[in-house]
Amino acid sequence: MTAKYRSYIIETMNGKRGSGLSQGRSVALALLCSTLLFTCRKPSASSTVEQSGGASPSTGTVYEVQRVIDGDTVELSSGTHLRYLGINTPEKKEPYFENATLYNQKLVMGKRVRVEMDVQPYDSYGRLLGFVFVDRVNINVELVRAGMAHVMIIPPNLKYAEVLQKAQEEARIAGRGIWTLLEYQAPLKLTSFHYNPPGDEAADPNREYLRLVNLTGEPLNLQGYILKDSDGHSLTFPDLELSPGYTLVVHSGKGKNQTSPEYQQEIYWQSDVPVWNNDGDELQLYDAAGKLILRRSYRGGQK
């Protein structure tokens, strides 16, 4: 890995991910100021179609947004839920969840939007996937540029990947929104962690999985990274390069590693049984130099 970074430890108890900031008045004031700043912020001219890949204004299907669910998901007038492609915003109980939701609401609520799709039309939850445009503004790009979202590329949906990365670097350098948080200074971020998934994970340990995203602006070679649980089980990552904004899925069960960036990159623990304890456990991720870069603790939950 060529990018330089400090060793950041992100701790979470009871499923609440810590931001690394104090819980005092300074945090509340910072979040309030951020909300006021970004709800009043005008979309950047560089989020327009001309600066976001040359898409035609006639491309895509027009809908009306009748409800904003969170920072990256809306409900259309048809009742269909639309998940924005290429980005990820904070979840409930995470810092900047409300900021991102309010900013998305300001950008699209009650408006006619044009939705551009990519290779995959729907996700595993049945949500429509797409890029949202209001007039000539790419809303996905605007959320990233405002520091309300980070890039999350999942092949084969690669449209606007380069534009999104440029917007993220702009937000990171400017210190906007989520980039003020300690969690986003680490090279990798845990975006999902299914430690107690629906169904019988004892019969199929691959029901357990987690997803990591490369937050840096450079490719990361993950060879030699080590993932551990609280019982001492460990997984050493194979030779694998993760591009900026791309994700890696780690399954608990058996399977063949898929390390090509042309597809969703996946590795397997090769365990015969579930790895993560349903009633409580701790995830620890170390880089190849042995530095602890990510920690996540939980007690129960999910299913």
Coordinates of C-alpha atoms in Angstrom, one line a residue:
M1 CA 0.0 0.0 0.0
T2 CA 1.4 3.4 -1.0
A3 CA -1.0 5.6 0.8
K4 CA 0.2 6.8 4.2
Y5 CA -2.2 6.7 7.1
R6 CA -2.2 6.7 10.8
S7 CA -3.5 3.7 12.8
Y8 CA -7.2 4.3 13.6
I9 CA -9.2 2.1 15.8
I10 CA -12.9 2.2 15.3
E11 CA -14.8 0.7 18.2
T12 CA -18.5 -0.1 18.4
M13 CA -20.5 -1.5 21.3
N14 CA -24.0 -2.9 21.0
G15 CA -23.9 -2.4 17.2
K16 CA -23.3 1.4 17.4
R17 CA -20.2 2.4 15.5
G18 CA -18.1 5.0 17.2
S19 CA -17.0 8.1 15.4
G20 CA -13.9 8.7 17.4
L21 CA -15.2 12.1 18.6
S22 CA -16.1 13.1 22.1
Q23 CA -19.8 13.1 23.1
G24 CA -19.7 16.6 24.5
R25 CA -20.9 19.9 23.2
S26 CA -18.3 20.2 20.5
V27 CA -19.7 17.3 18.6
A28 CA -23.3 18.5 18.9
L29 CA -22.2 21.9 17.7
A30 CA -20.2 20.5 14.8
L31 CA -23.1 18.4 13.6
L32 CA -25.5 21.3 13.9
C33 CA -23.3 23.5 11.9
S34 CA -22.8 20.9 9.3
T35 CA -26.6 20.4 9.0
L36 CA -27.1 24.2 8.6
L37 CA -24.3 24.3 6.0
F38 CA -25.3 21.5 3.8
T39 CA -29.1 22.0 3.9
C40 CA -28.3 25.6 2.6
R41 CA -25.7 24.4 0.1
K42 CA -26.4 24.7 -3.6
P43 CA -25.5 21.8 -5.8
S44 CA -22.1 22.3 -7.4
A45 CA -21.9 23.2 -11.1
S46 CA -19.4 20.3 -11.4
S47 CA -22.2 17.8 -10.5
T48 CA -24.0 18.7 -13.8
V49 CA -24.3 16.2 -16.7
E50 CA -21.6 17.9 -18.7
Q51 CA -19.1 17.2 -15.8
S52 CA -20.3 13.7 -14.9
G53 CA -19.6 11.5 -17.9
G54 CA -21.4 13.2 -20.7
A55 CA -24.8 11.5 -20.2
S56 CA -27.6 12.6 -22.5
P57 CA -30.4 14.6 -20.8
S58 CA -32.9 12.2 -22.5
T59 CA -31.3 9.1 -21.0
G60 CA -33.2 7.3 -18.3
T61 CA -36.8 7.2 -17.0
V62 CA -38.6 10.1 -15.3
Y63 CA -40.2 9.6 -11.9
E64 CA -41.4 11.7 -9.0
V65 CA -40.0 11.3 -5.5
Q66 CA -42.7 10.9 -2.9
R67 CA -40.6 10.0 0.1
V68 CA -37.0 10.2 1.2
I69 CA -36.0 7.2 3.3
D70 CA -32.4 8.1 4.0
G71 CA -29.4 9.6 2.4
D72 CA -29.2 7.1 -0.5
T73 CA -32.7 5.6 -0.8
V74 CA -36.0 7.2 -1.9
E75 CA -39.5 6.0 -2.6
L76 CA -40.9 6.9 -6.1
S77 CA -44.5 7.8 -6.9
S78 CA -44.9 4.3 -8.2
G79 CA -44.2 2.9 -4.7
T80 CA -40.8 1.5 -5.9
H81 CA -37.8 2.0 -3.6
L82 CA -34.8 3.4 -5.4
R83 CA -31.2 2.8 -4.1
Y84 CA -28.6 5.3 -5.4
L85 CA -25.8 3.5 -7.2
G86 CA -22.1 4.0 -6.5
I87 CA -22.4 5.6 -3.1
N88 CA -23.2 4.8 0.6
T89 CA -24.4 7.2 3.2
P90 CA -24.4 6.8 7.1
E91 CA -27.0 4.4 8.6
K92 CA -29.3 5.2 11.5
K93 CA -27.6 6.0 14.8
E94 CA -24.4 6.8 12.9
P95 CA -23.0 10.4 12.8
Y96 CA -24.3 12.4 9.7
F97 CA -27.3 10.1 9.1
E98 CA -29.7 12.9 9.7
N99 CA -27.5 15.4 7.8
A100 CA -27.4 13.1 4.7
T101 CA -31.1 12.4 4.8
L102 CA -32.0 16.1 5.1
Y103 CA -29.7 17.0 2.3
N104 CA -31.1 14.3 0.0
Q105 CA -34.6 15.5 0.9
K106 CA -33.6 19.1 -0.1
L107 CA -32.3 17.8 -3.4
V108 CA -35.0 15.5 -4.6
M109 CA -38.2 15.5 -2.4
G110 CA -41.3 16.1 -4.5
K111 CA -39.3 16.6 -7.6
R112 CA -39.4 15.0 -11.0
V113 CA -36.1 13.0 -11.3
R114 CA -34.5 11.2 -14.2
V115 CA -33.1 7.8 -13.2
E116 CA -30.2 6.3 -15.2
M117 CA -29.7 2.6 -14.6
D118 CA -26.5 0.6 -15.0
V119 CA -25.9 -3.1 -15.7
Q120 CA -28.0 -4.5 -12.7
P121 CA -31.5 -3.0 -12.5
Y122 CA -32.2 -4.3 -8.9
D123 CA -30.4 -5.3 -5.8
S124 CA -31.0 -8.4 -3.6
Y125 CA -33.7 -6.5 -1.6
G126 CA -35.7 -5.8 -4.8
R127 CA -34.8 -2.1 -4.9
L128 CA -34.4 -0.3 -8.2
L129 CA -30.7 0.8 -8.7
G130 CA -29.8 3.9 -10.4
F131 CA -28.2 7.4 -10.7
V132 CA -30.6 10.2 -10.0
F133 CA -30.6 13.5 -12.0
V134 CA -32.6 16.7 -11.2
D135 CA -32.4 18.8 -14.3
R136 CA -28.7 18.3 -15.2
V137 CA -27.4 17.7 -11.7
N138 CA -26.2 14.2 -10.8
I139 CA -27.5 13.8 -7.2
N140 CA -25.3 10.8 -6.5
V141 CA -22.2 12.8 -7.3
E142 CA -23.5 15.9 -5.4
L143 CA -24.0 13.8 -2.2
V144 CA -20.4 12.6 -2.3
R145 CA -19.1 16.1 -3.1
A146 CA -21.0 17.5 -0.1
G147 CA -19.4 15.0 2.2
M148 CA -22.7 13.2 2.9
A149 CA -21.7 9.9 1.2
H150 CA -18.6 7.9 0.3
V151 CA -18.0 6.1 -2.9
M152 CA -19.0 2.4 -3.0
I153 CA -18.5 0.6 -6.3
I154 CA -19.9 -2.9 -6.8
P155 CA -19.2 -4.5 -10.2
P156 CA -20.6 -4.8 -12.7
N157 CA -22.2 -1.4 -12.0
L158 CA -19.2 0.9 -12.9
K159 CA -20.9 3.9 -14.4
Y160 CA -19.6 7.3 -13.2
A161 CA -17.0 5.6 -11.0
E162 CA -14.2 8.1 -12.0
V163 CA -16.4 11.1 -11.5
L164 CA -17.5 9.9 -8.1
Q165 CA -13.9 9.4 -7.0
K166 CA -13.0 12.9 -8.0
A167 CA -15.9 14.2 -6.0
Q168 CA -14.8 12.2 -3.0
E169 CA -11.3 13.5 -3.1
E170 CA -12.7 17.0 -3.3
A171 CA -14.8 16.4 -0.2
R172 CA -12.0 14.7 1.7
I173 CA -9.5 17.5 1.0
A174 CA -12.0 20.2 2.0
G175 CA -12.9 18.3 5.2
R176 CA -16.6 18.2 4.5
G177 CA -19.2 16.2 6.4
I178 CA -18.2 12.6 7.1
W179 CA -14.5 13.3 6.4
T180 CA -14.3 15.1 9.7
L181 CA -14.9 11.8 11.5
L182 CA -12.1 9.5 12.7
E183 CA -13.8 6.5 11.2
Y184 CA -13.3 7.8 7.7
Q185 CA -9.6 8.4 8.1
A186 CA -8.9 4.6 8.2
P187 CA -8.1 3.0 4.8
L188 CA -11.0 0.5 5.0
K189 CA -14.6 0.9 6.3
L190 CA -17.0 -1.8 7.4
T191 CA -20.2 -1.1 5.5
S192 CA -22.2 -4.2 6.4
F193 CA -21.7 -7.0 8.9
H194 CA -24.2 -9.9 8.8
Y195 CA -23.0 -11.8 11.9
N196 CA -26.5 -13.2 12.7
P197 CA -28.2 -13.4 9.4
P198 CA -31.7 -14.7 8.5
G199 CA -31.9 -18.4 8.0
D200 CA -29.8 -21.2 9.4
E201 CA -26.1 -20.1 9.2
A202 CA -25.1 -23.4 10.9
A203 CA -26.3 -25.2 7.8
D204 CA -24.7 -22.6 5.5
P205 CA -21.9 -20.6 7.1
N206 CA -21.8 -18.4 4.0
R207 CA -24.9 -16.7 5.2
E208 CA -22.5 -14.8 7.5
Y209 CA -20.6 -12.2 5.6
L210 CA -19.2 -8.7 5.9
R211 CA -18.3 -6.0 3.4
L212 CA -15.3 -3.7 3.4
V213 CA -14.8 -0.7 1.2
N214 CA -11.5 1.1 0.2
L215 CA -11.9 4.7 1.4
T216 CA -8.5 5.8 0.0
G217 CA -7.8 7.4 -3.3
E218 CA -5.3 4.7 -4.2
P219 CA -5.4 0.9 -4.8
L220 CA -4.8 -1.1 -1.6
N221 CA -2.9 -4.4 -1.7
L222 CA -4.6 -6.4 1.0
Q223 CA -2.2 -9.4 1.0
G224 CA -1.3 -10.2 4.5
Y225 CA -4.1 -8.4 6.2
I226 CA -5.5 -10.4 9.1
L227 CA -9.2 -10.6 10.2
K228 CA -9.8 -12.0 13.7
D229 CA -12.7 -12.7 16.1
S230 CA -12.7 -12.7 19.9
D231 CA -12.2 -16.4 20.0
G232 CA -8.9 -16.3 18.2
H233 CA -10.0 -17.5 14.8
S234 CA -8.2 -15.6 12.0
L235 CA -8.2 -15.2 8.3
T236 CA -5.2 -14.0 6.4
F237 CA -6.1 -12.2 3.2
P238 CA -4.7 -13.5 -0.1
D239 CA -2.9 -11.4 -2.8
L240 CA -5.6 -9.0 -3.7
E241 CA -5.7 -5.4 -4.9
L242 CA -8.8 -3.4 -4.0
S243 CA -9.4 -0.3 -6.2
P244 CA -10.5 3.0 -4.7
G245 CA -14.2 2.9 -3.8
Y246 CA -14.4 -0.9 -4.5
T247 CA -15.6 -3.4 -2.0
L248 CA -14.5 -6.8 -0.7
V249 CA -17.0 -9.3 0.7
V250 CA -15.7 -11.8 3.3
H251 CA -17.8 -15.0 3.7
S252 CA -17.5 -17.3 6.7
G253 CA -18.0 -20.6 4.9
K254 CA -16.2 -22.4 2.1
G255 CA -15.8 -21.3 -1.5
K256 CA -13.4 -20.2 -4.2
N257 CA -11.9 -16.7 -3.8
Q258 CA -12.8 -14.2 -6.5
T259 CA -10.0 -11.6 -6.6
S260 CA -10.5 -10.1 -10.1
P261 CA -11.7 -6.5 -10.0
E262 CA -14.0 -7.2 -13.0
Y263 CA -16.4 -8.8 -10.6
Q264 CA -17.4 -8.4 -7.0
Q265 CA -14.2 -9.4 -5.1
E266 CA -15.0 -12.1 -2.5
I267 CA -12.9 -14.3 -0.2
Y268 CA -13.8 -17.2 2.0
W269 CA -12.8 -18.1 5.6
Q270 CA -13.2 -21.8 4.6
S271 CA -14.9 -22.6 7.9
D272 CA -17.2 -25.5 8.4
V273 CA -19.2 -23.7 11.0
P274 CA -20.3 -20.0 11.6
V275 CA -17.4 -17.8 12.7
W276 CA -19.3 -14.9 14.5
N277 CA -21.0 -15.5 17.8
N278 CA -24.7 -14.4 17.7
D279 CA -24.8 -13.2 21.3
G280 CA -21.6 -11.1 21.1
D281 CA -18.2 -10.9 19.4
E282 CA -15.5 -8.5 18.3
L283 CA -14.1 -8.1 14.8
Q284 CA -10.5 -6.9 14.5
L285 CA -8.7 -6.1 11.2
Y286 CA -4.9 -5.7 11.1
D287 CA -2.9 -4.5 8.1
A288 CA 0.1 -6.4 6.7
A289 CA 2.4 -4.5 9.2
G290 CA 0.4 -5.7 12.1
K291 CA -1.4 -2.4 12.9
L292 CA -5.0 -2.6 14.1
I293 CA -7.0 -0.5 11.7
L294 CA -10.6 -1.5 12.4
R295 CA -12.5 -2.9 15.4
R296 CA -16.2 -3.6 15.7
S297 CA -17.8 -5.0 18.8
Y298 CA -21.5 -6.1 19.2
R299 CA -23.8 -7.8 21.6
G300 CA -26.7 -9.7 20.0
G301 CA -29.0 -8.3 17.4
Q302 CA -30.0 -8.9 13.8
K303 CA -31.8 -11.9 12.4

